[in-house]
Backbone as a chain_set.jsonl record, in Angstrom:
{"seq": "XXXXXXXXXXXXXXXXXXXXXXXXXXXXXXXXXXXXXXXXXXXXXXXXXXXXXXXXXXXXXXXXXXXXXXXXXXXXXXXXXXXXXXXXXXXXXXXXXXXXXXXXXXXXXXXXXXXX", "coords": {"N": [[0.833, -1.179, 0.0], [0.269, 2.38, -0.311], [2.695, 4.406, 1.156], [4.008, 7.11, 2.984], [6.609, 8.087, 4.835], [7.7, 10.163, 7.209], [10.675, 11.483, 8.717], [13.19, 12.682, 11.042], [12.499, 14.958, 12.408], [12.375, 17.051, 15.402], [13.631, 18.594, 18.436], [15.199, 21.709, 18.317], [17.572, 24.336, 18.714], [17.094, 27.892, 18.192], [18.453, 29.094, 15.144], [19.656, 26.751, 14.545], [19.912, 23.584, 12.688], [18.045, 21.167, 10.808], [17.388, 18.081, 9.133], [14.881, 16.847, 7.269], [13.409, 13.784, 6.215], [11.559, 11.909, 3.814], [10.339, 8.915, 3.179], [9.164, 7.042, 0.526], [6.775, 4.62, -0.609], [5.044, 2.036, -2.439], [4.04, 3.279, -4.68], [4.775, 4.765, -7.91], [7.354, 6.536, -7.498], [8.944, 8.337, -8.994], [7.264, 9.567, -10.766], [5.841, 11.435, -9.443], [5.259, 14.743, -8.285], [6.672, 16.254, -5.427], [6.112, 17.529, -2.166], [6.651, 19.561, 0.749], [4.713, 20.381, 3.486], [3.506, 22.377, 6.214], [2.009, 22.632, 9.448], [0.978, 24.589, 12.019], [-0.24, 24.732, 15.436], [-3.619, 25.738, 15.514], [-3.469, 27.003, 13.098], [-3.706, 27.17, 9.463], [-2.788, 24.54, 7.189], [0.208, 24.943, 5.392], [2.038, 25.412, 2.35], [5.419, 24.611, 2.161], [7.673, 23.852, 0.605], [8.285, 22.722, -2.732], [8.93, 20.227, -5.176], [9.604, 19.242, -8.479], [8.809, 16.261, -10.425], [11.147, 15.339, -11.642], [13.012, 16.713, -10.274], [13.946, 19.023, -11.319], [12.755, 21.471, -10.956], [11.908, 23.781, -8.447], [9.99, 25.174, -5.757], [9.485, 27.621, -3.261], [8.118, 28.695, -0.141], [7.856, 32.13, 0.73], [8.69, 32.692, 3.29], [10.649, 30.843, 3.904], [12.592, 30.896, 2.01], [15.95, 30.771, 0.964], [16.75, 29.633, 3.315], [15.759, 27.037, 3.59], [16.04, 23.933, 1.819], [14.797, 21.873, -0.66], [15.051, 18.561, -1.854], [15.434, 15.578, -3.852], [15.772, 12.018, -4.205], [15.404, 9.927, -6.586], [16.185, 7.336, -6.976], [16.235, 6.303, -4.47], [13.697, 6.676, -3.631], [12.99, 8.884, -2.036], [12.402, 12.023, -0.482], [13.778, 15.1, 0.609], [14.154, 17.639, 3.138], [16.148, 20.14, 3.836], [16.77, 22.141, 6.502], [17.874, 25.15, 7.548], [19.195, 27.73, 9.729], [17.075, 27.933, 11.583], [14.019, 29.188, 12.951], [11.954, 30.217, 15.742], [9.352, 30.499, 14.763], [9.202, 28.585, 12.835], [8.35, 26.337, 14.025], [6.333, 23.565, 13.869], [4.155, 20.903, 12.724], [5.46, 18.928, 10.24], [4.629, 17.881, 7.021], [4.798, 15.441, 4.477], [4.045, 15.336, 1.023], [2.697, 13.774, -1.85], [2.037, 14.126, -5.268], [0.297, 13.425, -8.217], [-1.369, 13.878, -11.108], [-4.634, 13.221, -10.368], [-4.075, 11.923, -8.089], [-3.152, 11.942, -4.753], [-1.191, 11.967, -1.972], [-0.503, 11.723, 1.554], [1.839, 11.996, 4.245], [2.275, 11.049, 7.728], [3.275, 13.019, 9.278], [5.823, 14.94, 10.988], [7.116, 16.257, 13.967], [8.51, 19.436, 14.38], [10.289, 21.417, 16.503], [11.346, 24.546, 17.436], [13.21, 26.006, 19.73], [14.662, 27.663, 22.538]], "CA": [[0.0, 0.0, 0.0], [1.01, 3.64, -0.369], [3.208, 4.927, 2.422], [4.965, 8.211, 3.066], [7.052, 8.068, 6.215], [8.609, 11.262, 7.505], [11.575, 11.331, 9.859], [14.183, 13.739, 11.171], [12.051, 16.068, 13.241], [12.864, 17.068, 16.774], [13.805, 19.886, 19.102], [16.446, 22.362, 17.923], [17.656, 25.727, 19.158], [17.085, 28.883, 17.113], [19.703, 29.146, 14.403], [20.125, 25.396, 14.25], [19.526, 22.928, 11.442], [17.497, 19.825, 10.798], [17.127, 17.531, 7.816], [13.749, 15.938, 7.24], [13.352, 12.813, 5.129], [10.266, 11.281, 3.573], [10.536, 7.694, 2.404], [7.927, 6.678, -0.161], [6.642, 3.253, -1.106], [3.7, 1.681, -2.878], [3.67, 3.973, -5.903], [5.927, 5.083, -8.755], [7.815, 7.791, -6.914], [9.541, 9.242, -9.978], [6.212, 10.257, -11.51], [5.128, 12.356, -8.566], [5.798, 15.939, -7.658], [6.7, 16.084, -3.976], [6.078, 18.791, -1.434], [6.601, 19.606, 2.206], [3.78, 21.327, 4.073], [3.573, 22.42, 7.668], [0.809, 23.139, 10.116], [1.151, 24.932, 13.423], [-1.527, 24.701, 16.152], [-4.528, 26.846, 15.265], [-3.221, 27.612, 11.792], [-3.945, 26.316, 8.317], [-1.623, 23.905, 6.601], [0.791, 25.791, 4.355], [3.113, 24.851, 1.533], [6.773, 25.047, 2.511], [8.551, 23.681, -0.545], [7.774, 21.805, -3.753], [9.921, 19.839, -6.162], [8.997, 18.507, -9.583], [9.086, 14.827, -10.446], [12.542, 15.113, -12.032], [13.889, 17.519, -9.428], [14.461, 20.16, -12.069], [12.064, 22.698, -10.6], [11.551, 23.882, -7.036], [9.25, 26.36, -5.316], [9.576, 27.788, -1.81], [7.397, 29.771, 0.515], [8.722, 33.292, 0.952], [9.194, 32.674, 4.669], [11.757, 29.891, 4.075], [13.565, 31.061, 0.925], [17.308, 31.039, 1.399], [17.052, 28.863, 4.524], [15.37, 25.638, 3.387], [16.307, 23.364, 0.501], [14.14, 20.603, -0.935], [15.743, 17.743, -2.842], [14.885, 14.234, -3.942], [16.596, 10.963, -4.765], [14.428, 8.999, -7.164], [16.693, 5.974, -6.828], [15.937, 5.887, -3.095], [12.292, 6.992, -3.342], [13.034, 9.723, -0.848], [12.501, 13.468, -0.626], [14.426, 15.689, 1.785], [14.04, 19.064, 3.388], [17.235, 20.657, 4.665], [16.297, 23.368, 7.139], [18.952, 25.869, 8.229], [18.829, 29.007, 10.361], [15.704, 27.746, 12.041], [13.436, 30.227, 13.808], [10.819, 29.701, 16.53], [8.133, 30.467, 13.949], [9.22, 27.377, 12.007], [7.771, 25.251, 14.811], [5.127, 23.03, 13.226], [4.218, 19.543, 12.22], [5.815, 18.963, 8.826], [4.021, 16.778, 6.291], [5.244, 15.125, 3.132], [2.918, 15.17, 0.101], [2.991, 13.289, -3.205], [0.943, 14.51, -6.165], [0.383, 13.114, -9.652], [-2.71, 13.926, -11.677], [-5.623, 13.346, -9.293], [-3.604, 11.117, -6.962], [-2.593, 12.865, -3.763], [-0.928, 11.182, -0.765], [0.092, 12.454, 2.67], [2.461, 11.283, 5.339], [1.648, 11.231, 9.031], [3.824, 14.228, 9.854], [6.889, 14.896, 11.983], [7.119, 17.513, 14.718], [9.725, 20.241, 14.475], [10.147, 22.447, 17.529], [12.509, 25.425, 17.504], [13.09, 26.683, 21.016], [15.862, 27.658, 23.379]], "C": [[0.885, 1.252, 0.0], [1.435, 4.057, 1.035], [4.152, 6.088, 2.169], [5.346, 8.327, 4.535], [8.097, 9.148, 6.427], [9.479, 10.922, 8.708], [12.507, 12.538, 9.913], [13.748, 14.943, 11.987], [12.626, 15.988, 14.637], [12.926, 18.468, 17.317], [15.173, 20.454, 18.738], [16.414, 23.802, 18.409], [17.542, 26.676, 17.96], [18.464, 29.015, 16.478], [20.25, 27.791, 14.017], [19.579, 24.85, 12.946], [18.913, 21.568, 11.718], [17.34, 19.387, 9.348], [15.981, 16.536, 7.919], [13.87, 15.007, 6.03], [11.942, 12.276, 5.022], [10.5, 10.103, 2.637], [9.199, 7.235, 1.838], [7.948, 5.226, -0.602], [5.212, 3.034, -1.564], [3.205, 2.42, -4.099], [4.939, 4.322, -6.668], [6.417, 6.484, -8.422], [8.262, 8.799, -7.974], [8.506, 9.979, -10.821], [5.622, 11.443, -10.749], [5.937, 13.602, -8.237], [5.682, 15.755, -6.143], [6.752, 17.449, -3.298], [6.215, 18.531, 0.059], [5.624, 20.715, 2.59], [4.043, 21.361, 5.575], [2.289, 23.011, 8.226], [1.105, 23.346, 11.588], [-0.22, 24.904, 14.111], [-2.353, 25.941, 15.873], [-4.353, 27.526, 13.925], [-3.529, 26.63, 10.673], [-2.641, 25.68, 7.849], [-1.115, 24.765, 5.453], [1.903, 25.063, 3.611], [4.442, 25.46, 1.96], [7.678, 24.998, 1.293], [7.981, 22.593, -1.445], [8.894, 21.485, -4.723], [9.236, 19.001, -7.229], [9.445, 17.047, -9.579], [10.546, 14.513, -10.791], [13.524, 15.834, -11.117], [14.397, 18.78, -10.096], [13.846, 21.493, -11.707], [11.675, 22.672, -9.128], [10.815, 25.202, -6.776], [9.337, 26.411, -3.799], [8.618, 28.879, -1.337], [8.363, 30.917, 0.794], [9.394, 33.232, 2.318], [10.398, 31.754, 4.857], [12.817, 30.024, 2.99], [14.93, 31.439, 1.473], [17.716, 30.27, 2.646], [16.785, 27.373, 4.352], [15.712, 25.212, 1.96], [15.611, 22.024, 0.383], [14.945, 19.869, -2.005], [15.108, 16.359, -2.845], [15.916, 13.302, -4.544], [15.63, 9.912, -5.291], [14.895, 7.545, -7.095], [16.376, 5.41, -5.441], [14.49, 6.154, -2.694], [12.156, 7.875, -2.107], [13.114, 11.199, -1.235], [13.0, 14.032, 0.698], [14.051, 17.157, 1.92], [15.152, 19.455, 4.352], [16.803, 22.018, 5.194], [17.441, 23.977, 7.948], [18.42, 27.16, 8.832], [17.395, 28.98, 10.875], [15.29, 28.813, 13.041], [12.287, 29.613, 14.62], [9.532, 29.605, 15.714], [8.117, 29.307, 12.946], [8.645, 26.166, 12.755], [6.423, 24.826, 14.237], [5.247, 21.52, 13.12], [4.447, 19.643, 10.717], [5.322, 17.682, 8.15], [4.626, 16.661, 4.894], [4.006, 14.868, 2.271], [3.426, 14.716, -1.255], [1.788, 13.565, -4.093], [1.243, 14.128, -7.602], [-1.02, 13.025, -10.193], [-3.702, 14.12, -10.524], [-5.227, 12.56, -8.051], [-2.78, 11.981, -6.02], [-2.437, 12.101, -2.452], [-0.23, 12.041, 0.271], [0.779, 11.503, 3.638], [1.781, 11.637, 6.648], [2.179, 12.46, 9.761], [4.93, 13.966, 10.857], [6.984, 16.265, 12.64], [8.504, 18.154, 14.685], [9.452, 21.355, 15.479], [11.446, 23.239, 17.624], [12.365, 26.287, 18.749], [14.413, 26.619, 21.766], [15.524, 27.14, 24.777]], "O": [[2.083, 1.186, 0.274], [0.635, 4.059, 1.971], [4.983, 6.053, 1.261], [4.503, 8.63, 5.379], [9.213, 9.076, 5.912], [9.073, 10.174, 9.597], [12.601, 13.312, 8.961], [14.544, 15.85, 12.232], [13.271, 15.009, 15.014], [12.361, 19.404, 16.752], [16.186, 19.762, 18.839], [15.348, 24.411, 18.503], [17.863, 26.293, 16.835], [19.489, 29.043, 17.159], [21.205, 27.697, 13.246], [18.885, 25.54, 12.199], [19.215, 20.912, 12.715], [17.18, 20.214, 8.451], [16.102, 15.505, 8.58], [14.366, 15.395, 4.973], [11.218, 12.197, 6.014], [10.817, 10.276, 1.461], [8.226, 7.062, 2.572], [9.0, 4.674, -0.925], [4.292, 3.736, -1.146], [2.066, 2.218, -4.521], [6.045, 4.194, -6.142], [5.957, 7.477, -8.986], [7.979, 9.991, -7.853], [8.853, 10.929, -11.524], [4.993, 12.328, -11.329], [7.132, 13.532, -7.95], [4.717, 15.173, -5.648], [7.361, 18.391, -3.805], [5.935, 17.44, 0.555], [5.701, 21.835, 2.085], [4.715, 20.489, 6.126], [1.589, 23.778, 7.565], [1.437, 22.407, 12.311], [-1.248, 25.038, 13.447], [-1.858, 27.063, 15.979], [-5.019, 28.522, 13.642], [-3.605, 25.421, 10.893], [-1.55, 26.203, 8.077], [-1.899, 25.257, 4.641], [2.606, 24.219, 4.167], [4.564, 26.677, 2.101], [8.366, 25.969, 0.978], [7.297, 21.676, -0.991], [9.707, 22.347, -5.058], [8.394, 18.155, -6.925], [10.339, 16.656, -8.829], [11.11, 13.539, -10.293], [14.729, 15.593, -11.178], [15.187, 19.523, -9.514], [14.356, 22.54, -12.106], [11.175, 21.666, -8.625], [11.001, 26.194, -7.481], [9.272, 25.381, -3.129], [8.351, 29.849, -2.046], [9.544, 30.695, 1.062], [10.533, 33.67, 2.478], [11.101, 31.865, 5.861], [13.839, 29.339, 3.04], [15.051, 32.311, 2.333], [18.894, 30.25, 3.003], [17.504, 26.542, 4.906], [15.677, 26.013, 1.026], [15.803, 21.14, 1.217], [15.455, 20.482, -2.943], [14.338, 16.016, -1.947], [16.806, 13.719, -5.285], [15.102, 9.104, -4.526], [14.076, 6.627, -7.15], [16.263, 4.197, -5.263], [14.099, 5.892, -1.557], [11.309, 7.635, -1.247], [13.801, 11.572, -2.186], [12.687, 13.51, 1.768], [13.684, 17.82, 0.95], [15.098, 19.137, 5.54], [16.508, 22.931, 4.423], [17.913, 23.382, 8.916], [17.332, 27.622, 8.487], [16.611, 29.896, 10.625], [16.086, 29.276, 13.858], [11.717, 28.599, 14.219], [8.712, 28.72, 15.954], [7.106, 29.084, 12.28], [8.478, 25.095, 12.172], [5.495, 25.629, 14.135], [6.298, 20.941, 13.39], [3.726, 20.349, 10.011], [5.556, 16.57, 8.625], [4.92, 17.657, 4.234], [3.039, 14.26, 2.729], [4.443, 15.201, -1.75], [0.652, 13.275, -3.717], [2.299, 14.459, -8.141], [-1.79, 12.165, -9.766], [-3.602, 15.099, -9.785], [-5.967, 12.536, -7.068], [-1.84, 12.66, -6.433], [-3.424, 11.638, -1.88], [0.526, 12.955, -0.059], [0.356, 10.361, 3.823], [0.834, 12.422, 6.68], [1.594, 12.893, 10.754], [4.976, 12.914, 11.493], [6.94, 17.297, 11.969], [9.521, 17.504, 14.928], [8.51, 22.132, 15.325], [12.513, 22.674, 17.862], [11.516, 27.176, 18.817], [15.174, 25.659, 21.646], [16.402, 27.059, 25.636]]}, "num_chains": 1, "name": "protein.A"}
């Protein structure tokens, strides 16, 4: 069955870094555009970063440009989010998303907490 399993979240101090991973299975990963979303308590889920199926195109939210980098390894069926210079406002549950045509899959989320 389709699975998206996020990992790499945790507690980090402001200015620190984390690398999130999302391991995919159960579908043809290389066909899908992949995204990272986040949702903080009481807020709507928002797009953080998006990468095309080939990795040739990326999109970032203005709030993370220059600090976060999305990448993918189609041989490993994995998408990554490198997060640098983390701020307290980056605290959220981060979700992995796979999209192809009308097919749309979500992971269970991983908590990222930025606090001193």
